[in-house]
Amino acid sequence: MNKYQEALDFLRNKAKTSSKSDYEILLFHLDVIEELVDKATPNKPIYNEEIDEYRCKQCGHLVIEGWRAKNYCSNCGQALDWSDEK
């Protein structure tokens, strides 16, 4: 579990025991952190065999060869998982 996931879990647990006004504020921050957790969790890019290209699973942007070494999408910043790719 990464630090973003830990923070998200902490806030979820805190929201369960908070007052109504604090709960609404926590819900807003939960959404923001959830976006970070999703973006930081590597996704496998989508491979199109017919044209030999990879696209980001999150935004559909073409992943250019040079960006593979950086392990994230140059368009949206999504972490990419190349563990099973050629």
Backbone atoms as SQL, in Angstrom:
CREATE TABLE atoms (id INTEGER PRIMARY KEY, chain TEXT, resi INTEGER, resn TEXT, atom TEXT, x REAL, y REAL, z REAL);
INSERT INTO atoms VALUES
  (1, 'A', 1, 'MET', 'N', 0.845, -1.173, 0.000),
  (2, 'A', 1, 'MET', 'CA', 0.000, 0.000, 0.000),
  (3, 'A', 1, 'MET', 'C', 0.898, 1.247, 0.000),
  (4, 'A', 2, 'ASN', 'N', 0.594, 2.206, -0.869),
  (5, 'A', 2, 'ASN', 'CA', 1.430, 3.401, -0.909),
  (6, 'A', 2, 'ASN', 'C', 0.898, 4.474, 0.041),
  (7, 'A', 3, 'LYS', 'N', 1.664, 5.559, 0.182),
  (8, 'A', 3, 'LYS', 'CA', 1.302, 6.592, 1.151),
  (9, 'A', 3, 'LYS', 'C', -0.005, 7.291, 0.793),
  (10, 'A', 4, 'TYR', 'N', -0.329, 7.383, -0.489),
  (11, 'A', 4, 'TYR', 'CA', -1.587, 8.013, -0.888),
  (12, 'A', 4, 'TYR', 'C', -2.775, 7.147, -0.466),
  (13, 'A', 5, 'GLN', 'N', -2.629, 5.851, -0.657),
  (14, 'A', 5, 'GLN', 'CA', -3.698, 4.933, -0.250),
  (15, 'A', 5, 'GLN', 'C', -3.877, 4.969, 1.265),
  (16, 'A', 6, 'GLU', 'N', -2.780, 5.043, 2.005),
  (17, 'A', 6, 'GLU', 'CA', -2.870, 5.121, 3.463),
  (18, 'A', 6, 'GLU', 'C', -3.592, 6.394, 3.900),
  (19, 'A', 7, 'ALA', 'N', -3.281, 7.518, 3.251),
  (20, 'A', 7, 'ALA', 'CA', -3.944, 8.781, 3.581),
  (21, 'A', 7, 'ALA', 'C', -5.429, 8.707, 3.253),
  (22, 'A', 8, 'LEU', 'N', -5.758, 8.109, 2.135),
  (23, 'A', 8, 'LEU', 'CA', -7.158, 7.960, 1.738),
  (24, 'A', 8, 'LEU', 'C', -7.916, 7.099, 2.756),
  (25, 'A', 9, 'ASP', 'N', -7.331, 5.993, 3.150),
  (26, 'A', 9, 'ASP', 'CA', -7.969, 5.118, 4.134),
  (27, 'A', 9, 'ASP', 'C', -8.152, 5.834, 5.481),
  (28, 'A', 10, 'PHE', 'N', -7.138, 6.607, 5.879),
  (29, 'A', 10, 'PHE', 'CA', -7.224, 7.361, 7.130),
  (30, 'A', 10, 'PHE', 'C', -8.395, 8.343, 7.084),
  (31, 'A', 11, 'LEU', 'N', -8.509, 9.088, 6.000),
  (32, 'A', 11, 'LEU', 'CA', -9.592, 10.064, 5.886),
  (33, 'A', 11, 'LEU', 'C', -10.962, 9.399, 5.837),
  (34, 'A', 12, 'ARG', 'N', -11.056, 8.267, 5.169),
  (35, 'A', 12, 'ARG', 'CA', -12.332, 7.539, 5.143),
  (36, 'A', 12, 'ARG', 'C', -12.757, 7.142, 6.551),
  (37, 'A', 13, 'ASN', 'N', -11.809, 6.627, 7.333),
  (38, 'A', 13, 'ASN', 'CA', -12.112, 6.234, 8.711),
  (39, 'A', 13, 'ASN', 'C', -12.459, 7.450, 9.566),
  (40, 'A', 14, 'LYS', 'N', -11.749, 8.556, 9.355),
  (41, 'A', 14, 'LYS', 'CA', -12.011, 9.788, 10.100),
  (42, 'A', 14, 'LYS', 'C', -13.398, 10.337, 9.772),
  (43, 'A', 15, 'ALA', 'N', -13.806, 10.222, 8.514),
  (44, 'A', 15, 'ALA', 'CA', -15.108, 10.736, 8.093),
  (45, 'A', 15, 'ALA', 'C', -16.248, 10.011, 8.805),
  (46, 'A', 16, 'LYS', 'N', -16.058, 8.756, 9.112),
  (47, 'A', 16, 'LYS', 'CA', -17.107, 7.959, 9.768),
  (48, 'A', 16, 'LYS', 'C', -17.407, 8.456, 11.177),
  (49, 'A', 17, 'THR', 'N', -16.433, 9.083, 11.839),
  (50, 'A', 17, 'THR', 'CA', -16.607, 9.505, 13.224),
  (51, 'A', 17, 'THR', 'C', -16.670, 11.021, 13.388),
  (52, 'A', 18, 'SER', 'N', -16.750, 11.766, 12.302),
  (53, 'A', 18, 'SER', 'CA', -16.708, 13.224, 12.399),
  (54, 'A', 18, 'SER', 'C', -18.112, 13.836, 12.444),
  (55, 'A', 19, 'SER', 'N', -18.151, 15.105, 12.805),
  (56, 'A', 19, 'SER', 'CA', -19.416, 15.836, 12.817),
  (57, 'A', 19, 'SER', 'C', -19.883, 16.073, 11.378),
  (58, 'A', 20, 'LYS', 'N', -21.135, 16.507, 11.238),
  (59, 'A', 20, 'LYS', 'CA', -21.697, 16.696, 9.896),
  (60, 'A', 20, 'LYS', 'C', -20.924, 17.745, 9.095),
  (61, 'A', 21, 'SER', 'N', -20.538, 18.855, 9.710),
  (62, 'A', 21, 'SER', 'CA', -19.811, 19.899, 8.978),
  (63, 'A', 21, 'SER', 'C', -18.410, 19.416, 8.591),
  (64, 'A', 22, 'ASP', 'N', -17.747, 18.719, 9.493),
  (65, 'A', 22, 'ASP', 'CA', -16.427, 18.164, 9.174),
  (66, 'A', 22, 'ASP', 'C', -16.535, 17.082, 8.106),
  (67, 'A', 23, 'TYR', 'N', -17.610, 16.333, 8.149),
  (68, 'A', 23, 'TYR', 'CA', -17.825, 15.247, 7.193),
  (69, 'A', 23, 'TYR', 'C', -17.852, 15.783, 5.758),
  (70, 'A', 24, 'GLU', 'N', -18.546, 16.883, 5.523),
  (71, 'A', 24, 'GLU', 'CA', -18.623, 17.465, 4.178),
  (72, 'A', 24, 'GLU', 'C', -17.258, 17.930, 3.686),
  (73, 'A', 25, 'ILE', 'N', -16.488, 18.522, 4.578),
  (74, 'A', 25, 'ILE', 'CA', -15.126, 18.959, 4.213),
  (75, 'A', 25, 'ILE', 'C', -14.261, 17.742, 3.896),
  (76, 'A', 26, 'LEU', 'N', -14.363, 16.718, 4.726),
  (77, 'A', 26, 'LEU', 'CA', -13.584, 15.500, 4.490),
  (78, 'A', 26, 'LEU', 'C', -13.961, 14.831, 3.176),
  (79, 'A', 27, 'LEU', 'N', -15.239, 14.832, 2.822),
  (80, 'A', 27, 'LEU', 'CA', -15.657, 14.236, 1.552),
  (81, 'A', 27, 'LEU', 'C', -14.985, 14.915, 0.369),
  (82, 'A', 28, 'PHE', 'N', -14.886, 16.233, 0.412),
  (83, 'A', 28, 'PHE', 'CA', -14.211, 16.960, -0.662),
  (84, 'A', 28, 'PHE', 'C', -12.757, 16.502, -0.774),
  (85, 'A', 29, 'HIS', 'N', -12.067, 16.459, 0.344),
  (86, 'A', 29, 'HIS', 'CA', -10.656, 16.070, 0.332),
  (87, 'A', 29, 'HIS', 'C', -10.471, 14.596, -0.034),
  (88, 'A', 30, 'LEU', 'N', -11.436, 13.772, 0.325),
  (89, 'A', 30, 'LEU', 'CA', -11.380, 12.363, -0.066),
  (90, 'A', 30, 'LEU', 'C', -11.386, 12.224, -1.583),
  (91, 'A', 31, 'ASP', 'N', -12.212, 12.996, -2.254),
  (92, 'A', 31, 'ASP', 'CA', -12.264, 12.949, -3.714),
  (93, 'A', 31, 'ASP', 'C', -10.927, 13.336, -4.336),
  (94, 'A', 32, 'VAL', 'N', -10.306, 14.371, -3.787),
  (95, 'A', 32, 'VAL', 'CA', -9.013, 14.833, -4.306),
  (96, 'A', 32, 'VAL', 'C', -7.951, 13.757, -4.116),
  (97, 'A', 33, 'ILE', 'N', -7.893, 13.191, -2.929),
  (98, 'A', 33, 'ILE', 'CA', -6.880, 12.172, -2.655),
  (99, 'A', 33, 'ILE', 'C', -7.152, 10.906, -3.453),
  (100, 'A', 34, 'GLU', 'N', -8.412, 10.578, -3.658),
  (101, 'A', 34, 'GLU', 'CA', -8.735, 9.396, -4.453),
  (102, 'A', 34, 'GLU', 'C', -8.212, 9.550, -5.888),
  (103, 'A', 35, 'GLU', 'N', -8.298, 10.753, -6.434),
  (104, 'A', 35, 'GLU', 'CA', -7.735, 11.013, -7.765),
  (105, 'A', 35, 'GLU', 'C', -6.230, 10.765, -7.761),
  (106, 'A', 36, 'LEU', 'N', -5.543, 11.215, -6.714),
  (107, 'A', 36, 'LEU', 'CA', -4.094, 10.997, -6.609),
  (108, 'A', 36, 'LEU', 'C', -3.760, 9.512, -6.507),
  (109, 'A', 37, 'VAL', 'N', -4.532, 8.786, -5.706),
  (110, 'A', 37, 'VAL', 'CA', -4.296, 7.349, -5.554),
  (111, 'A', 37, 'VAL', 'C', -4.473, 6.659, -6.905),
  (112, 'A', 38, 'ASP', 'N', -5.534, 6.994, -7.614),
  (113, 'A', 38, 'ASP', 'CA', -5.783, 6.382, -8.922),
  (114, 'A', 38, 'ASP', 'C', -4.661, 6.701, -9.901),
  (115, 'A', 39, 'LYS', 'N', -4.197, 7.939, -9.893),
  (116, 'A', 39, 'LYS', 'CA', -3.148, 8.348, -10.834),
  (117, 'A', 39, 'LYS', 'C', -1.793, 7.725, -10.475),
  (118, 'A', 40, 'ALA', 'N', -1.547, 7.548, -9.182),
  (119, 'A', 40, 'ALA', 'CA', -0.268, 6.992, -8.741),
  (120, 'A', 40, 'ALA', 'C', -0.212, 5.473, -8.839),
  (121, 'A', 41, 'THR', 'N', -1.364, 4.828, -8.978),
  (122, 'A', 41, 'THR', 'CA', -1.407, 3.374, -9.105),
  (123, 'A', 41, 'THR', 'C', -1.181, 3.013, -10.574),
  (124, 'A', 42, 'PRO', 'N', -0.071, 2.338, -10.884),
  (125, 'A', 42, 'PRO', 'CA', 0.244, 2.053, -12.291),
  (126, 'A', 42, 'PRO', 'C', -0.819, 1.213, -12.997),
  (127, 'A', 43, 'ASN', 'N', -1.171, 1.657, -14.194),
  (128, 'A', 43, 'ASN', 'CA', -2.079, 0.921, -15.073),
  (129, 'A', 43, 'ASN', 'C', -1.303, 0.435, -16.283),
  (130, 'A', 44, 'LYS', 'N', -1.658, -0.726, -16.762),
  (131, 'A', 44, 'LYS', 'CA', -1.047, -1.220, -17.991),
  (132, 'A', 44, 'LYS', 'C', -1.588, -0.403, -19.159),
  (133, 'A', 45, 'PRO', 'N', -0.706, 0.049, -20.045),
  (134, 'A', 45, 'PRO', 'CA', -1.186, 0.770, -21.227),
  (135, 'A', 45, 'PRO', 'C', -1.919, -0.185, -22.164),
  (136, 'A', 46, 'ILE', 'N', -2.753, 0.361, -23.022),
  (137, 'A', 46, 'ILE', 'CA', -3.505, -0.440, -23.984),
  (138, 'A', 46, 'ILE', 'C', -2.644, -0.581, -25.238),
  (139, 'A', 47, 'TYR', 'N', -2.426, -1.826, -25.639),
  (140, 'A', 47, 'TYR', 'CA', -1.587, -2.090, -26.813),
  (141, 'A', 47, 'TYR', 'C', -2.466, -2.436, -28.008),
  (142, 'A', 48, 'ASN', 'N', -2.194, -1.788, -29.144),
  (143, 'A', 48, 'ASN', 'CA', -2.884, -2.065, -30.397),
  (144, 'A', 48, 'ASN', 'C', -1.893, -2.777, -31.311),
  (145, 'A', 49, 'GLU', 'N', -2.067, -4.085, -31.477),
  (146, 'A', 49, 'GLU', 'CA', -1.136, -4.884, -32.278),
  (147, 'A', 49, 'GLU', 'C', -1.109, -4.466, -33.745),
  (148, 'A', 50, 'GLU', 'N', -2.272, -4.094, -34.284),
  (149, 'A', 50, 'GLU', 'CA', -2.363, -3.762, -35.707),
  (150, 'A', 50, 'GLU', 'C', -1.436, -2.617, -36.105),
  (151, 'A', 51, 'ILE', 'N', -1.315, -1.635, -35.240),
  (152, 'A', 51, 'ILE', 'CA', -0.463, -0.486, -35.580),
  (153, 'A', 51, 'ILE', 'C', 0.717, -0.331, -34.626),
  (154, 'A', 52, 'ASP', 'N', 0.936, -1.335, -33.778),
  (155, 'A', 52, 'ASP', 'CA', 2.068, -1.383, -32.861),
  (156, 'A', 52, 'ASP', 'C', 2.229, -0.079, -32.076),
  (157, 'A', 53, 'GLU', 'N', 1.188, 0.247, -31.293),
  (158, 'A', 53, 'GLU', 'CA', 1.267, 1.446, -30.470),
  (159, 'A', 53, 'GLU', 'C', 0.610, 1.193, -29.114),
  (160, 'A', 54, 'TYR', 'N', 1.025, 1.981, -28.153),
  (161, 'A', 54, 'TYR', 'CA', 0.478, 1.930, -26.804),
  (162, 'A', 54, 'TYR', 'C', -0.271, 3.222, -26.517),
  (163, 'A', 55, 'ARG', 'N', -1.381, 3.096, -25.788),
  (164, 'A', 55, 'ARG', 'CA', -2.161, 4.266, -25.382),
  (165, 'A', 55, 'ARG', 'C', -2.425, 4.180, -23.883),
  (166, 'A', 56, 'CYS', 'N', -2.463, 5.337, -23.257),
  (167, 'A', 56, 'CYS', 'CA', -2.753, 5.425, -21.833),
  (168, 'A', 56, 'CYS', 'C', -4.173, 4.929, -21.577),
  (169, 'A', 57, 'LYS', 'N', -4.318, 4.056, -20.604),
  (170, 'A', 57, 'LYS', 'CA', -5.635, 3.513, -20.267),
  (171, 'A', 57, 'LYS', 'C', -6.541, 4.596, -19.670),
  (172, 'A', 58, 'GLN', 'N', -5.947, 5.580, -19.030),
  (173, 'A', 58, 'GLN', 'CA', -6.719, 6.629, -18.366),
  (174, 'A', 58, 'GLN', 'C', -7.275, 7.666, -19.349),
  (175, 'A', 59, 'CYS', 'N', -6.420, 8.193, -20.240),
  (176, 'A', 59, 'CYS', 'CA', -6.852, 9.298, -21.116),
  (177, 'A', 59, 'CYS', 'C', -6.849, 8.944, -22.601),
  (178, 'A', 60, 'GLY', 'N', -6.265, 7.788, -22.974),
  (179, 'A', 60, 'GLY', 'CA', -6.238, 7.371, -24.371),
  (180, 'A', 60, 'GLY', 'C', -5.135, 7.998, -25.192),
  (181, 'A', 61, 'HIS', 'N', -4.302, 8.803, -24.570),
  (182, 'A', 61, 'HIS', 'CA', -3.214, 9.492, -25.273),
  (183, 'A', 61, 'HIS', 'C', -2.149, 8.488, -25.729),
  (184, 'A', 62, 'LEU', 'N', -1.602, 8.720, -26.910),
  (185, 'A', 62, 'LEU', 'CA', -0.528, 7.888, -27.436),
  (186, 'A', 62, 'LEU', 'C', 0.695, 8.009, -26.533),
  (187, 'A', 63, 'VAL', 'N', 1.248, 6.866, -26.131),
  (188, 'A', 63, 'VAL', 'CA', 2.457, 6.858, -25.311),
  (189, 'A', 63, 'VAL', 'C', 3.643, 6.735, -26.247),
  (190, 'A', 64, 'ILE', 'N', 4.384, 7.803, -26.369),
  (191, 'A', 64, 'ILE', 'CA', 5.538, 7.853, -27.267),
  (192, 'A', 64, 'ILE', 'C', 6.689, 7.076, -26.629),
  (193, 'A', 65, 'GLU', 'N', 7.453, 6.406, -27.449),
  (194, 'A', 65, 'GLU', 'CA', 8.524, 5.510, -26.994),
  (195, 'A', 65, 'GLU', 'C', 9.394, 6.125, -25.895),
  (196, 'A', 66, 'GLY', 'N', 9.812, 7.352, -26.044),
  (197, 'A', 66, 'GLY', 'CA', 10.679, 7.987, -25.054),
  (198, 'A', 66, 'GLY', 'C', 10.043, 8.131, -23.682),
  (199, 'A', 67, 'TRP', 'N', 8.727, 8.209, -23.631),
  (200, 'A', 67, 'TRP', 'CA', 8.034, 8.367, -22.352),
  (201, 'A', 67, 'TRP', 'C', 7.901, 7.051, -21.609),
  (202, 'A', 68, 'ARG', 'N', 8.127, 5.931, -22.288),
  (203, 'A', 68, 'ARG', 'CA', 8.051, 4.631, -21.608),
  (204, 'A', 68, 'ARG', 'C', 9.049, 4.547, -20.473),
  (205, 'A', 69, 'ALA', 'N', 10.222, 5.125, -20.662),
  (206, 'A', 69, 'ALA', 'CA', 11.257, 5.075, -19.634),
  (207, 'A', 69, 'ALA', 'C', 10.853, 5.871, -18.390),
  (208, 'A', 70, 'LYS', 'N', 9.971, 6.829, -18.551),
  (209, 'A', 70, 'LYS', 'CA', 9.546, 7.667, -17.425),
  (210, 'A', 70, 'LYS', 'C', 8.400, 7.044, -16.628),
  (211, 'A', 71, 'ASN', 'N', 7.773, 6.025, -17.178),
  (212, 'A', 71, 'ASN', 'CA', 6.725, 5.267, -16.494),
  (213, 'A', 71, 'ASN', 'C', 5.480, 6.076, -16.140),
  (214, 'A', 72, 'TYR', 'N', 5.215, 7.128, -16.905),
  (215, 'A', 72, 'TYR', 'CA', 3.959, 7.837, -16.726),
  (216, 'A', 72, 'TYR', 'C', 3.531, 8.464, -18.048),
  (217, 'A', 73, 'CYS', 'N', 2.255, 8.746, -18.173),
  (218, 'A', 73, 'CYS', 'CA', 1.698, 9.338, -19.390),
  (219, 'A', 73, 'CYS', 'C', 2.090, 10.808, -19.465),
  (220, 'A', 74, 'SER', 'N', 2.568, 11.238, -20.608),
  (221, 'A', 74, 'SER', 'CA', 2.973, 12.628, -20.779),
  (222, 'A', 74, 'SER', 'C', 1.776, 13.566, -20.837),
  (223, 'A', 75, 'ASN', 'N', 0.594, 13.033, -21.046),
  (224, 'A', 75, 'ASN', 'CA', -0.602, 13.865, -21.156),
  (225, 'A', 75, 'ASN', 'C', -1.301, 14.072, -19.813),
  (226, 'A', 76, 'CYS', 'N', -1.584, 12.980, -19.101),
  (227, 'A', 76, 'CYS', 'CA', -2.369, 13.105, -17.865),
  (228, 'A', 76, 'CYS', 'C', -1.575, 12.783, -16.600),
  (229, 'A', 77, 'GLY', 'N', -0.370, 12.229, -16.743),
  (230, 'A', 77, 'GLY', 'CA', 0.455, 11.909, -15.581),
  (231, 'A', 77, 'GLY', 'C', 0.166, 10.560, -14.952),
  (232, 'A', 78, 'GLN', 'N', -0.711, 9.768, -15.565),
  (233, 'A', 78, 'GLN', 'CA', -1.037, 8.442, -15.033),
  (234, 'A', 78, 'GLN', 'C', 0.212, 7.571, -14.985),
  (235, 'A', 79, 'ALA', 'N', 0.444, 6.920, -13.852),
  (236, 'A', 79, 'ALA', 'CA', 1.559, 5.974, -13.737),
  (237, 'A', 79, 'ALA', 'C', 1.266, 4.772, -14.645),
  (238, 'A', 80, 'LEU', 'N', 2.304, 4.322, -15.353),
  (239, 'A', 80, 'LEU', 'CA', 2.143, 3.217, -16.300),
  (240, 'A', 80, 'LEU', 'C', 2.933, 2.000, -15.825),
  (241, 'A', 81, 'ASP', 'N', 2.368, 0.844, -16.043),
  (242, 'A', 81, 'ASP', 'CA', 2.976, -0.433, -15.649),
  (243, 'A', 81, 'ASP', 'C', 3.414, -1.153, -16.919),
  (244, 'A', 82, 'TRP', 'N', 4.724, -1.246, -17.117),
  (245, 'A', 82, 'TRP', 'CA', 5.279, -1.900, -18.319),
  (246, 'A', 82, 'TRP', 'C', 5.784, -3.302, -18.007),
  (247, 'A', 83, 'SER', 'N', 5.447, -3.854, -16.863),
  (248, 'A', 83, 'SER', 'CA', 6.053, -5.110, -16.413),
  (249, 'A', 83, 'SER', 'C', 5.852, -6.282, -17.374),
  (250, 'A', 84, 'ASP', 'N', 4.759, -6.351, -18.101),
  (251, 'A', 84, 'ASP', 'CA', 4.511, -7.474, -18.985),
  (252, 'A', 84, 'ASP', 'C', 4.683, -7.123, -20.466),
  (253, 'A', 85, 'GLU', 'N', 5.131, -5.919, -20.757),
  (254, 'A', 85, 'GLU', 'CA', 5.211, -5.470, -22.140),
  (255, 'A', 85, 'GLU', 'C', 6.576, -5.784, -22.739),
  (256, 'A', 86, 'LYS', 'N', 6.595, -5.809, -24.072),
  (257, 'A', 86, 'LYS', 'CA', 7.858, -6.112, -24.760),
  (258, 'A', 86, 'LYS', 'C', 8.811, -4.948, -24.734);
